[in-house]
PDB file of C-alpha atoms in Angstrom:
ATOM      1  CA  MET A 369      -7.297  13.538 -10.332  1.00  0.00           C
ATOM      2  CA  VAL A 370      -4.110  11.451 -10.446  1.00  0.00           C
ATOM      3  CA  ASP A 371      -0.987  13.116 -11.819  1.00  0.00           C
ATOM      4  CA  ALA A 372       0.994  11.713 -14.757  1.00  0.00           C
ATOM      5  CA  ALA A 373       3.815  10.307 -12.603  1.00  0.00           C
ATOM      6  CA  THR A 374       1.349   8.405 -10.406  1.00  0.00           C
ATOM      7  CA  LYS A 375      -0.461   7.062 -13.472  1.00  0.00           C
ATOM      8  CA  LYS A 376       2.851   5.831 -14.847  1.00  0.00           C
ATOM      9  CA  THR A 377       3.697   4.164 -11.523  1.00  0.00           C
ATOM     10  CA  LEU A 378       0.281   2.488 -11.321  1.00  0.00           C
ATOM     11  CA  ALA A 379       0.498   1.282 -14.924  1.00  0.00           C
ATOM     12  CA  ALA A 380       3.763  -0.506 -14.120  1.00  0.00           C
ATOM     13  CA  ILE A 381       2.233  -2.458 -11.215  1.00  0.00           C
ATOM     14  CA  PRO A 382       0.616  -5.739 -12.285  1.00  0.00           C
ATOM     15  CA  LEU A 383      -3.153  -5.840 -11.852  1.00  0.00           C
ATOM     16  CA  LEU A 384      -4.647  -8.638  -9.790  1.00  0.00           C
ATOM     17  CA  LYS A 385      -7.158 -11.148 -11.135  1.00  0.00           C
ATOM     18  CA  THR A 386      -8.489 -13.069  -8.157  1.00  0.00           C
ATOM     19  CA  LYS A 387     -11.421 -11.496  -6.329  1.00  0.00           C
ATOM     20  CA  ALA A 388     -10.963 -12.913  -2.854  1.00  0.00           C
ATOM     21  CA  GLY A 389     -10.642 -11.597   0.670  1.00  0.00           C
ATOM     22  CA  PRO A 390      -9.375 -13.099   3.911  1.00  0.00           C
ATOM     23  CA  ARG A 391     -12.701 -14.865   4.566  1.00  0.00           C
ATOM     24  CA  ASP A 392     -12.463 -16.804   1.299  1.00  0.00           C
ATOM     25  CA  LYS A 393     -10.363 -19.720   2.501  1.00  0.00           C
ATOM     26  CA  GLU A 394     -10.048 -21.354  -0.941  1.00  0.00           C
ATOM     27  CA  GLU A 395      -9.197 -18.330  -3.108  1.00  0.00           C
ATOM     28  CA  TRP A 396      -7.329 -16.149  -0.568  1.00  0.00           C
ATOM     29  CA  PRO A 397      -3.985 -17.991  -0.975  1.00  0.00           C
ATOM     30  CA  CYS A 398      -4.163 -17.382  -4.742  1.00  0.00           C
ATOM     31  CA  ARG A 399      -4.944 -13.694  -4.170  1.00  0.00           C
ATOM     32  CA  LEU A 400      -2.084 -13.475  -1.678  1.00  0.00           C
ATOM     33  CA  LYS A 401       0.371 -14.841  -4.263  1.00  0.00           C
ATOM     34  CA  GLU A 402      -0.800 -12.201  -6.723  1.00  0.00           C
ATOM     35  CA  GLU A 403      -0.379  -9.520  -4.030  1.00  0.00           C
ATOM     36  CA  VAL A 404       3.201 -10.578  -3.320  1.00  0.00           C
ATOM     37  CA  THR A 405       4.063 -10.739  -7.029  1.00  0.00           C
ATOM     38  CA  SER A 406       2.618  -7.260  -7.524  1.00  0.00           C
ATOM     39  CA  LEU A 407       4.523  -5.900  -4.504  1.00  0.00           C
ATOM     40  CA  ILE A 408       7.799  -7.397  -5.693  1.00  0.00           C
ATOM     41  CA  LYS A 409       7.357  -5.740  -9.092  1.00  0.00           C
ATOM     42  CA  TYR A 410       6.457  -2.392  -7.485  1.00  0.00           C
ATOM     43  CA  ILE A 411       9.540  -2.459  -5.234  1.00  0.00           C
ATOM     44  CA  GLN A 412      11.765  -3.497  -8.171  1.00  0.00           C
ATOM     45  CA  ASN A 413      10.389  -0.605 -10.239  1.00  0.00           C
ATOM     46  CA  ASN A 414      11.099   1.806  -7.387  1.00  0.00           C
ATOM     47  CA  LYS A 415      14.667   0.569  -7.027  1.00  0.00           C
ATOM     48  CA  GLU A 416      15.267   0.890 -10.771  1.00  0.00           C
ATOM     49  CA  ALA A 417      13.978   4.478 -10.610  1.00  0.00           C
ATOM     50  CA  ASP A 418      16.253   5.194  -7.604  1.00  0.00           C
ATOM     51  CA  ASN A 419      13.142   5.634  -5.454  1.00  0.00           C
ATOM     52  CA  ASP A 420      13.599   2.910  -2.853  1.00  0.00           C
ATOM     53  CA  TRP A 421      11.486   3.923   0.161  1.00  0.00           C
ATOM     54  CA  LEU A 422       9.769   0.826   1.506  1.00  0.00           C
ATOM     55  CA  ARG A 423      10.195  -2.526   3.228  1.00  0.00           C
ATOM     56  CA  ILE A 424       7.041  -4.497   3.957  1.00  0.00           C
ATOM     57  CA  GLN A 425       5.966  -7.946   5.073  1.00  0.00           C
ATOM     58  CA  SER A 426       2.837  -9.643   6.300  1.00  0.00           C
ATOM     59  CA  ASN A 427       1.822 -12.155   8.901  1.00  0.00           C
ATOM     60  CA  LYS A 428       1.454 -15.775   7.787  1.00  0.00           C
ATOM     61  CA  GLU A 429      -2.226 -15.314   6.896  1.00  0.00           C
ATOM     62  CA  GLY A 430      -1.591 -12.140   4.879  1.00  0.00           C
ATOM     63  CA  THR A 431      -4.135 -10.186   6.914  1.00  0.00           C
ATOM     64  CA  ARG A 432      -1.761  -7.869   8.806  1.00  0.00           C
ATOM     65  CA  TRP A 433       0.982  -5.952   7.003  1.00  0.00           C
ATOM     66  CA  PHE A 434       3.821  -3.987   8.565  1.00  0.00           C
ATOM     67  CA  GLY A 435       7.167  -2.536   7.688  1.00  0.00           C
ATOM     68  CA  LYS A 436       9.108   0.678   7.316  1.00  0.00           C
ATOM     69  CA  CYS A 437       8.996   3.565   4.914  1.00  0.00           C
ATOM     70  CA  TRP A 438      11.466   6.403   4.732  1.00  0.00           C
ATOM     71  CA  TYR A 439      12.086   9.763   3.175  1.00  0.00           C
ATOM     72  CA  MET A 440      15.386  11.484   2.490  1.00  0.00           C
ATOM     73  CA  GLN A 441      15.686  15.261   2.775  1.00  0.00           C
ATOM     74  CA  ASP A 442      18.802  17.386   3.136  1.00  0.00           C
ATOM     75  CA  TYR A 443      20.903  14.232   3.547  1.00  0.00           C
ATOM     76  CA  LYS A 444      18.791  13.094   6.495  1.00  0.00           C
ATOM     77  CA  LYS A 445      16.791   9.900   6.516  1.00  0.00           C
ATOM     78  CA  TYR A 446      13.398  10.026   8.208  1.00  0.00           C
ATOM     79  CA  GLU A 447      12.152   6.502   8.882  1.00  0.00           C
ATOM     80  CA  PHE A 448       8.658   5.516   9.988  1.00  0.00           C
ATOM     81  CA  GLU A 449       6.797   2.349  10.930  1.00  0.00           C
ATOM     82  CA  LEU A 450       4.008   1.455   8.523  1.00  0.00           C
ATOM     83  CA  GLU A 451       1.074  -0.858   9.273  1.00  0.00           C
ATOM     84  CA  PHE A 452      -2.362  -1.887   8.093  1.00  0.00           C
ATOM     85  CA  ASP A 453      -4.848  -4.720   8.277  1.00  0.00           C
ATOM     86  CA  ILE A 454      -6.643  -6.199   5.311  1.00  0.00           C
ATOM     87  CA  PRO A 455     -10.377  -5.517   5.803  1.00  0.00           C
ATOM     88  CA  VAL A 456     -12.721  -8.506   5.794  1.00  0.00           C
ATOM     89  CA  THR A 457     -14.487  -6.956   2.778  1.00  0.00           C
ATOM     90  CA  TYR A 458     -11.213  -6.673   0.822  1.00  0.00           C
ATOM     91  CA  PRO A 459     -10.695  -6.194  -2.142  1.00  0.00           C
ATOM     92  CA  SER A 460     -13.939  -4.185  -2.359  1.00  0.00           C
ATOM     93  CA  THR A 461     -12.711  -2.082   0.571  1.00  0.00           C
ATOM     94  CA  ALA A 462      -9.205  -0.625   0.528  1.00  0.00           C
ATOM     95  CA  PRO A 463      -6.875  -1.119   3.500  1.00  0.00           C
ATOM     96  CA  GLU A 464      -6.448   1.819   5.893  1.00  0.00           C
ATOM     97  CA  ILE A 465      -2.723   2.478   5.919  1.00  0.00           C
ATOM     98  CA  ALA A 466      -1.282   3.961   9.112  1.00  0.00           C
ATOM     99  CA  ILE A 467       2.000   5.602  10.048  1.00  0.00           C
ATOM    100  CA  PRO A 468       1.456   5.838  13.832  1.00  0.00           C
ATOM    101  CA  GLU A 469       4.464   8.095  14.483  1.00  0.00           C
ATOM    102  CA  LEU A 470       2.833  10.844  12.402  1.00  0.00           C
ATOM    103  CA  ASP A 471      -0.414  10.808  14.372  1.00  0.00           C
ATOM    104  CA  GLY A 472      -1.602  14.405  14.814  1.00  0.00           C
ATOM    105  CA  LYS A 473       1.339  15.925  12.942  1.00  0.00           C
ATOM    106  CA  THR A 474      -0.473  16.680   9.704  1.00  0.00           C
ATOM    107  CA  ALA A 475      -4.018  17.409   8.562  1.00  0.00           C
ATOM    108  CA  LYS A 476      -3.866  14.413   6.234  1.00  0.00           C
ATOM    109  CA  MET A 477      -3.847  11.975   9.157  1.00  0.00           C
ATOM    110  CA  TYR A 478      -6.660  10.455  11.143  1.00  0.00           C
ATOM    111  CA  ARG A 479      -6.446   9.190  14.704  1.00  0.00           C
ATOM    112  CA  GLY A 480      -3.825   6.485  15.053  1.00  0.00           C
ATOM    113  CA  GLY A 481      -1.789   7.831  12.141  1.00  0.00           C
ATOM    114  CA  LYS A 482      -4.181   6.539   9.482  1.00  0.00           C
ATOM    115  CA  ILE A 483      -3.655   8.323   6.197  1.00  0.00           C
ATOM    116  CA  CYS A 484      -6.585  10.335   4.836  1.00  0.00           C
ATOM    117  CA  LEU A 485      -7.485   8.659   1.559  1.00  0.00           C
ATOM    118  CA  THR A 486     -11.132   9.625   1.160  1.00  0.00           C
ATOM    119  CA  ASP A 487     -11.292  12.352  -1.481  1.00  0.00           C
ATOM    120  CA  HIS A 488      -9.220  10.959  -4.328  1.00  0.00           C
ATOM    121  CA  PHE A 489      -8.199   7.451  -3.394  1.00  0.00           C
ATOM    122  CA  LYS A 490     -11.463   5.745  -2.451  1.00  0.00           C
ATOM    123  CA  PRO A 491     -13.343   6.535  -5.684  1.00  0.00           C
ATOM    124  CA  LEU A 492     -10.334   5.346  -7.696  1.00  0.00           C
ATOM    125  CA  TRP A 493     -10.107   2.173  -5.626  1.00  0.00           C
ATOM    126  CA  SER A 494     -13.840   1.510  -6.072  1.00  0.00           C
ATOM    127  CA  ARG A 495     -13.551   1.802  -9.859  1.00  0.00           C
ATOM    128  CA  ASN A 496     -10.565  -0.549  -9.955  1.00  0.00           C
ATOM    129  CA  ALA A 497     -11.465  -3.194  -7.355  1.00  0.00           C
ATOM    130  CA  PRO A 498     -10.598  -6.074  -7.404  1.00  0.00           C
ATOM    131  CA  LYS A 499      -7.733  -5.334  -9.825  1.00  0.00           C
ATOM    132  CA  PHE A 500      -5.951  -3.071  -7.334  1.00  0.00           C
ATOM    133  CA  GLY A 501      -4.055  -4.555  -4.414  1.00  0.00           C
ATOM    134  CA  VAL A 502      -1.651  -3.690  -1.621  1.00  0.00           C
ATOM    135  CA  ALA A 503       1.025  -2.345  -4.000  1.00  0.00           C
ATOM    136  CA  HIS A 504      -1.512   0.005  -5.594  1.00  0.00           C
ATOM    137  CA  ALA A 505      -2.669   1.197  -2.172  1.00  0.00           C
ATOM    138  CA  LEU A 506       0.913   1.971  -1.181  1.00  0.00           C
ATOM    139  CA  ALA A 507       1.589   3.764  -4.465  1.00  0.00           C
ATOM    140  CA  LEU A 508      -1.510   5.921  -4.083  1.00  0.00           C
ATOM    141  CA  GLY A 509      -1.505   6.480  -0.337  1.00  0.00           C
ATOM    142  CA  VAL A 510       2.067   6.494   0.896  1.00  0.00           C
ATOM    143  CA  SER A 511       4.405   6.880  -2.052  1.00  0.00           C
ATOM    144  CA  LEU A 512       7.000   9.420  -1.070  1.00  0.00           C
TER     145      LEU A 512
END
């Protein structure tokens, strides 16, 4: 269900080892470090492939993520706000990524600009939890 280019991108993102969510006060900081390391590698890979499209950061607790993503077409840059919260059942449950500015503009969006990830993404996430993290979610759900 995932094309060859996406498989290659996912293979280059480090897998995570710690199975912890925001409610796990002892293990969550370790998981958060793995998330950041994985994100840094994903963004570096994108830059090396001349596919830089994302800036992202989180709140201090690592439970709310926000940033910007963009797309270039015909020498125009289209830039959008990106946001999501880490679910309390994370990493078993994937985050619901939203691009609020695109709310109602495409069939692949739910209310509030949440990206439709049900058909292909959720089964893949379920098979790979807890090894997948934020970088994997972005690569599968938003990658432009």
